[in-house]
Amino acid sequence: MTILSSVLAWFADPVHWSGPEGVPARVLEHVYYGALALLVGALLAVPVGLLVGHTGRGGFLVVGLANWLRSLPDLGLLILLVLLVGIGLVPVVAALVVLAVPPLLAGAYAGVRNTDRAVVDAARGMGMREHEVLLRVELPNALPLLFGGLRSAVLQVVATTSVAAYVGFGGLGRFLIDGFRAQADPIAKYTEMTAGVLLIAALALLLEAVLAGVQRAVVSPGLRAPGRGARSPADMVLRDDPPCPLTETKPETAGVNP
Amino acid sequence: MVWDWIPRNRELILGLLAEHLVLSLLPVLAGLVLAVPLGWLANRSPAARAVLIPTAGVLYTIPSLVLFVVLPGILGTQILDPVNVVVALTVYTVALLVRSVADALAAVPSMVVAAATAMGFRPARRFVAVEFPLAVPVLIAGLRVAAVSNISLVSVGALIGVGGLGFLFTDGYQKDFPTEIITGIVLSMLIALLTDALLLTLGRVLTPWHRLAGSRG
Amino acid sequence: MIEFREVTKRFPDGTVAVDALSLDVEAGRITVFVGPSGCGKTTSLRMINRMVEPTAGTILVGGRDVMDGDPAQLRRGIGYVIQQAGLFPHRTVLDNVACVPLLLGWSRKRARARAGELMELVGLVPETAGRYPAQLPGGQQQRVGVARALAADPPVLLMDEPFSAVDPVVRQSLQDELLRLQSELDKTIVFVTHDIDEALKLGDRIAVFRVGGVLAQYDRPGVLLARPADDFVDGFVGRDRGYRGLGFLSADGLPLGELRTMTVGESVPERGWTLVVDADRRPLGWVDGGRNGASATAVRADGLVPGGSLYDTGADSLRGALDAALSSPSGLGVAVDGTGAVVGSVSADDVLTRLAAARADGAAA
């Protein structure tokens, strides 16, 4: 149990809590890169997903694009971008955007497609214009799945931001990489790495809990009624993984599959 | 691109490719074998569900790099041991599939299950003959997600020295050699998309009734 | 009010859903489009508010071509109720009902006040206002759907199989409720159904469609039952149409016969059926004097033969009169007034005589 006690000692050491290499600074860096990537990713993916879902055209493109992006190895992409344009915020954020787009795209698209067609028909029939149908009816109904996509994107971005440390960037990955590379003594090495991964895991769990809370506040209670999502408070920590609903709605994009 | 680098390093690349496939797909197989009984349990017993589903959710939330680093401490393995990567990815696959299986089984129409019971199927036989086949489409969807993300995640293992094609990324970075990195990216994507297509085809072959319903509608 | 002029709808795949349809929908009445699936009844309805656009021909609502101007504006002036209600799951019942007024630019306060009135009108208790649609049973959801369609007080109401997804008992009460509402509101209602009984119950006029979008017959329900235009309509209207047709013939002028009555405690008569009534002359049941051979004993309330249906002379049609006669153990139907007091008897023979007279009138007209 030497590791456990030395990890605790690491966290107790005030040296690790101040300055540009301290925990607070690293957390802020980590959150900053991730938030930037999520913002850019959401601005790109959500409008496209909503529009494609609304019109019903190009669904197979969305599914295909999401699949392609998902299959990109993030570490390779990040390293390639850094080699091509040099180390900086742009390649790091760009690599993370590629990661954030598929779940957001899939969540927005599947959310709109899963809105009951009778509800959309009624909205149009009562005299809503197309943008009103999208913004007042389809978007609120898409929120549960959209949030599922967002939570999934946040998790993956938080996890992968750690990799930025490998190419000499900041964030919580630093403790991990520095520990792996710099510490000669195996105990010291493993201690710093463990401290780093514990911080990353804690950040992921915290953000997940915050997002689950936001989702409860934002999504209409009417969409939480029996048979729709969140069965128990425990489910809040679960990501409603959008790929599954997406593949389920696939047959609807008729004629796409040979 | 330095094209002739590729044939010159055929042995290395093929070796890494094989390692990558084992590291990513072995966990899918192991995860499937573990997740089906767990999902079945979660669907049958509310108590089991209350434990299994949130646990799966928390496990899924933990970044892969974290597991790669922490598992040696738990398993008593060396940090460079490939077992760490296989176990970590198996954990993800199980976490993802348990819920898929439970939801898929819950979605089997209760009338179909009742009809099978009324015909005299015992529970075990009924699960194999009726419930499981009907759950296949959702299960395949879960497997596709697990396989594709595993293939992408394995390369992260290169940071701790075990990462299949991920070696081409770290090695290429140290040598400042984009060709090597691009080769790794393309191969990784290729096996991800091929595996995805294979699973999709498998799903169709296993559920011919879905195709029929689709072409009629 | 609503006029179809040679309206045709051909879908891109070539199928003709509606074929040269011409008909006038009367203002302030319920017009029912009925027919088997694939007959174009729903497409015809949806062309009225331009949810489907006609390939050829013209549809006029209140004299204006629906194809002129903005479809959203047109739809805000036409109520629309569909089968699964199509309620917005993310909004409360009250906000669902307030939806069209808000689209029309009413203030939130005024729209909600109006929504509250509408909920009361369709028989929803105020406690439902804050609930979400998924928390209501199907029948209640349909009431919300009707309230939502009526919220902006549109002169025209389109109803596309609104009651077909609820169970028969609830459906019947929703139908009765619609008739009650219509007697207060006098809307121009176009109602689509595949159920001929629903059509006959609700429709002031009924348009029967055949597959391929061709209008087979457009008439009042009584005429549809008495004189179907062809074999298709005859088959569609179904069995017992002669009997059901009686439901659309007035019982005015049907002669009432004598009826022997007595009260509990009197002696059972020597022979024949006698109706036992209470102090207000409401029927309790029958005694058969000859059969139980218990003449001279007193009539006991628990020893009566149950009676059949009652014929309300103020409200019932010939169908009610005939059923009273056929279901009575004595063969004599019991006729009552609005208070339920016995006023006389009615016989099947008299009903048939009256029917013959009505036929003769109809032939002469």
PDB file of C-alpha atoms in Angstrom, chain A residues 63 67-77 79-80 82-84 87 99 155 158-160 162-163 166-168 176-177 180-181 189-190 193-194 196-198 200-201 204-205 208 229-232 234-235 237-241 243-244 247-248 250-251 257-258, chain B residues 49-50 53-54 56-58 60-66 69-74 79-80 96 99-100 103 138 141-142 144-145 148-149 151-153 155-156 158-161 166 169-174 176-178 181-182 184-185 188-189 192-193 196 200 204:
ATOM      1  CA  VAL A  63     -24.693   8.399 -40.270  1.00  0.00           C
ATOM      2  CA  ASN A  67     -19.036   6.589 -38.481  1.00  0.00           C
ATOM      3  CA  TRP A  68     -15.973   7.835 -40.371  1.00  0.00           C
ATOM      4  CA  LEU A  69     -15.096  10.430 -37.767  1.00  0.00           C
ATOM      5  CA  ARG A  70     -15.603   7.891 -34.987  1.00  0.00           C
ATOM      6  CA  SER A  71     -13.134   5.532 -36.610  1.00  0.00           C
ATOM      7  CA  LEU A  72     -10.361   8.173 -36.741  1.00  0.00           C
ATOM      8  CA  PRO A  73      -7.690   7.363 -34.113  1.00  0.00           C
ATOM      9  CA  ASP A  74      -7.493  10.576 -32.084  1.00  0.00           C
ATOM     10  CA  LEU A  75      -3.905  10.174 -30.932  1.00  0.00           C
ATOM     11  CA  GLY A  76      -2.695   9.749 -34.513  1.00  0.00           C
ATOM     12  CA  LEU A  77      -4.737  12.684 -35.709  1.00  0.00           C
ATOM     13  CA  ILE A  79       0.208  13.989 -33.594  1.00  0.00           C
ATOM     14  CA  LEU A  80      -0.188  14.417 -37.339  1.00  0.00           C
ATOM     15  CA  VAL A  82       1.047  18.944 -34.553  1.00  0.00           C
ATOM     16  CA  LEU A  83       3.699  17.737 -36.988  1.00  0.00           C
ATOM     17  CA  LEU A  84       2.012  19.571 -39.863  1.00  0.00           C
ATOM     18  CA  ILE A  87       2.352  22.747 -31.495  1.00  0.00           C
ATOM     19  CA  LEU A  99     -13.967  13.684 -31.441  1.00  0.00           C
ATOM     20  CA  LEU A 155     -16.604  12.318 -21.694  1.00  0.00           C
ATOM     21  CA  VAL A 158     -12.172  15.112 -21.292  1.00  0.00           C
ATOM     22  CA  ALA A 159     -10.497  11.727 -21.696  1.00  0.00           C
ATOM     23  CA  THR A 160      -8.632  12.635 -24.848  1.00  0.00           C
ATOM     24  CA  SER A 162      -5.100  14.229 -21.543  1.00  0.00           C
ATOM     25  CA  VAL A 163      -3.320  13.101 -24.697  1.00  0.00           C
ATOM     26  CA  TYR A 166       2.121  13.993 -25.064  1.00  0.00           C
ATOM     27  CA  VAL A 167       2.829  16.682 -27.668  1.00  0.00           C
ATOM     28  CA  GLY A 168       3.987  19.089 -24.995  1.00  0.00           C
ATOM     29  CA  LEU A 176       0.561  11.380 -16.396  1.00  0.00           C
ATOM     30  CA  ILE A 177       3.111  12.002 -19.141  1.00  0.00           C
ATOM     31  CA  PHE A 180       5.852   8.347 -17.042  1.00  0.00           C
ATOM     32  CA  ARG A 181       8.808  10.124 -18.619  1.00  0.00           C
ATOM     33  CA  LYS A 189       6.682   7.616 -11.270  1.00  0.00           C
ATOM     34  CA  TYR A 190       3.603   5.611 -10.461  1.00  0.00           C
ATOM     35  CA  MET A 193       0.724   9.049 -12.849  1.00  0.00           C
ATOM     36  CA  THR A 194      -1.918   7.761 -10.451  1.00  0.00           C
ATOM     37  CA  GLY A 196      -2.994  12.459 -12.670  1.00  0.00           C
ATOM     38  CA  VAL A 197      -5.448   9.768 -13.697  1.00  0.00           C
ATOM     39  CA  LEU A 198      -7.420  10.180 -10.487  1.00  0.00           C
ATOM     40  CA  ILE A 200      -8.919  13.078 -14.832  1.00  0.00           C
ATOM     41  CA  ALA A 201     -11.455  10.514 -13.609  1.00  0.00           C
ATOM     42  CA  ALA A 204     -15.059  13.300 -15.870  1.00  0.00           C
ATOM     43  CA  LEU A 205     -17.397  12.127 -13.117  1.00  0.00           C
ATOM     44  CA  GLU A 208     -21.103  14.008 -15.957  1.00  0.00           C
ATOM     45  CA  GLY A 229     -35.526   7.634 -20.651  1.00  0.00           C
ATOM     46  CA  ALA A 230     -34.276   8.095 -17.093  1.00  0.00           C
ATOM     47  CA  ARG A 231     -35.873   5.290 -15.169  1.00  0.00           C
ATOM     48  CA  SER A 232     -34.142   6.026 -11.891  1.00  0.00           C
ATOM     49  CA  ALA A 234     -29.056   6.257 -10.825  1.00  0.00           C
ATOM     50  CA  ASP A 235     -29.531   6.430 -14.585  1.00  0.00           C
ATOM     51  CA  VAL A 237     -24.768   9.019 -14.643  1.00  0.00           C
ATOM     52  CA  LEU A 238     -25.420   6.923 -17.711  1.00  0.00           C
ATOM     53  CA  ARG A 239     -24.856   8.334 -21.098  1.00  0.00           C
ATOM     54  CA  ASP A 240     -27.790   7.653 -23.369  1.00  0.00           C
ATOM     55  CA  ASP A 241     -25.420   6.570 -26.054  1.00  0.00           C
ATOM     56  CA  PRO A 243     -25.197   5.561 -31.660  1.00  0.00           C
ATOM     57  CA  CYS A 244     -27.810   2.991 -30.737  1.00  0.00           C
ATOM     58  CA  THR A 247     -28.626   2.773 -35.929  1.00  0.00           C
ATOM     59  CA  GLU A 248     -32.185   1.988 -34.941  1.00  0.00           C
ATOM     60  CA  LYS A 250     -31.410   3.697 -39.924  1.00  0.00           C
ATOM     61  CA  PRO A 251     -34.138   1.665 -41.642  1.00  0.00           C
ATOM     62  CA  ASN A 257     -28.882   0.392 -47.313  1.00  0.00           C
ATOM     63  CA  PRO A 258     -28.556  -1.891 -50.312  1.00  0.00           C
TER      64      PRO A 258
ATOM     65  CA  ARG B  49     -30.496  -3.758 -12.554  1.00  0.00           C
ATOM     66  CA  ALA B  50     -30.177  -1.139  -9.829  1.00  0.00           C
ATOM     67  CA  ILE B  53     -26.652  -0.331 -14.827  1.00  0.00           C
ATOM     68  CA  PRO B  54     -25.283   2.547 -12.697  1.00  0.00           C
ATOM     69  CA  ALA B  56     -21.720   0.279 -15.961  1.00  0.00           C
ATOM     70  CA  GLY B  57     -22.419   3.987 -16.329  1.00  0.00           C
ATOM     71  CA  VAL B  58     -19.661   4.988 -13.933  1.00  0.00           C
ATOM     72  CA  TYR B  60     -17.944   4.063 -18.917  1.00  0.00           C
ATOM     73  CA  THR B  61     -17.253   7.537 -17.589  1.00  0.00           C
ATOM     74  CA  ILE B  62     -13.662   6.717 -16.602  1.00  0.00           C
ATOM     75  CA  PRO B  63     -11.199   7.677 -19.373  1.00  0.00           C
ATOM     76  CA  SER B  64      -9.323   4.803 -20.981  1.00  0.00           C
ATOM     77  CA  LEU B  65      -5.908   6.224 -20.142  1.00  0.00           C
ATOM     78  CA  VAL B  66      -6.900   6.131 -16.495  1.00  0.00           C
ATOM     79  CA  VAL B  69      -2.516   3.275 -15.681  1.00  0.00           C
ATOM     80  CA  VAL B  70      -4.560   2.101 -12.705  1.00  0.00           C
ATOM     81  CA  LEU B  71      -5.136  -1.509 -13.738  1.00  0.00           C
ATOM     82  CA  PRO B  72      -1.542  -2.657 -13.125  1.00  0.00           C
ATOM     83  CA  GLY B  73      -1.986  -1.599  -9.513  1.00  0.00           C
ATOM     84  CA  ILE B  74      -5.203  -3.618  -9.261  1.00  0.00           C
ATOM     85  CA  ILE B  79       2.495  -1.350 -16.671  1.00  0.00           C
ATOM     86  CA  LEU B  80       3.742  -2.444 -20.108  1.00  0.00           C
ATOM     87  CA  LEU B  96     -21.663  -0.537 -22.986  1.00  0.00           C
ATOM     88  CA  ARG B  99     -27.252  -1.826 -20.962  1.00  0.00           C
ATOM     89  CA  SER B 100     -27.731  -2.672 -24.638  1.00  0.00           C
ATOM     90  CA  ASP B 103     -32.715  -2.719 -23.074  1.00  0.00           C
ATOM     91  CA  VAL B 138     -29.786  -3.865 -30.700  1.00  0.00           C
ATOM     92  CA  ALA B 141     -25.651  -1.952 -32.788  1.00  0.00           C
ATOM     93  CA  GLY B 142     -23.896  -1.994 -29.404  1.00  0.00           C
ATOM     94  CA  ARG B 144     -20.508  -1.958 -33.640  1.00  0.00           C
ATOM     95  CA  VAL B 145     -20.022   1.026 -31.337  1.00  0.00           C
ATOM     96  CA  VAL B 148     -15.154   0.921 -33.602  1.00  0.00           C
ATOM     97  CA  SER B 149     -14.294   2.851 -30.447  1.00  0.00           C
ATOM     98  CA  ILE B 151     -10.029   0.124 -32.412  1.00  0.00           C
ATOM     99  CA  SER B 152      -9.552   3.858 -32.018  1.00  0.00           C
ATOM    100  CA  LEU B 153      -8.772   3.600 -28.278  1.00  0.00           C
ATOM    101  CA  SER B 155      -3.684   3.410 -30.143  1.00  0.00           C
ATOM    102  CA  VAL B 156      -3.884   5.551 -26.997  1.00  0.00           C
ATOM    103  CA  ALA B 158       0.961   3.576 -27.253  1.00  0.00           C
ATOM    104  CA  LEU B 159       1.458   6.315 -24.669  1.00  0.00           C
ATOM    105  CA  ILE B 160       2.214   3.625 -22.113  1.00  0.00           C
ATOM    106  CA  GLY B 161       4.019   1.435 -24.623  1.00  0.00           C
ATOM    107  CA  GLY B 166      -0.441   3.489 -32.077  1.00  0.00           C
ATOM    108  CA  PHE B 169       2.053   7.555 -34.067  1.00  0.00           C
ATOM    109  CA  THR B 170       4.534   7.873 -31.205  1.00  0.00           C
ATOM    110  CA  ASP B 171       7.420   6.587 -33.316  1.00  0.00           C
ATOM    111  CA  GLY B 172       6.489   8.889 -36.193  1.00  0.00           C
ATOM    112  CA  TYR B 173       6.280  11.810 -33.782  1.00  0.00           C
ATOM    113  CA  GLN B 174       9.738  11.185 -32.416  1.00  0.00           C
ATOM    114  CA  ASP B 176       9.047  13.793 -37.225  1.00  0.00           C
ATOM    115  CA  PHE B 177       7.872  11.497 -40.017  1.00  0.00           C
ATOM    116  CA  PRO B 178       4.235  12.085 -41.165  1.00  0.00           C
ATOM    117  CA  ILE B 181       1.557   8.512 -38.832  1.00  0.00           C
ATOM    118  CA  ILE B 182      -0.689   8.672 -41.883  1.00  0.00           C
ATOM    119  CA  GLY B 184      -1.218   4.267 -38.953  1.00  0.00           C
ATOM    120  CA  ILE B 185      -4.314   6.453 -39.229  1.00  0.00           C
ATOM    121  CA  SER B 188      -6.703   2.024 -38.108  1.00  0.00           C
ATOM    122  CA  MET B 189      -9.650   3.566 -39.933  1.00  0.00           C
ATOM    123  CA  ALA B 192     -12.543   0.043 -37.938  1.00  0.00           C
ATOM    124  CA  LEU B 193     -14.756   0.504 -40.982  1.00  0.00           C
ATOM    125  CA  ASP B 196     -18.195  -2.209 -38.676  1.00  0.00           C
ATOM    126  CA  LEU B 200     -23.536  -4.958 -39.952  1.00  0.00           C
ATOM    127  CA  ARG B 204     -28.449  -8.877 -41.377  1.00  0.00           C
TER     128      ARG B 204
END
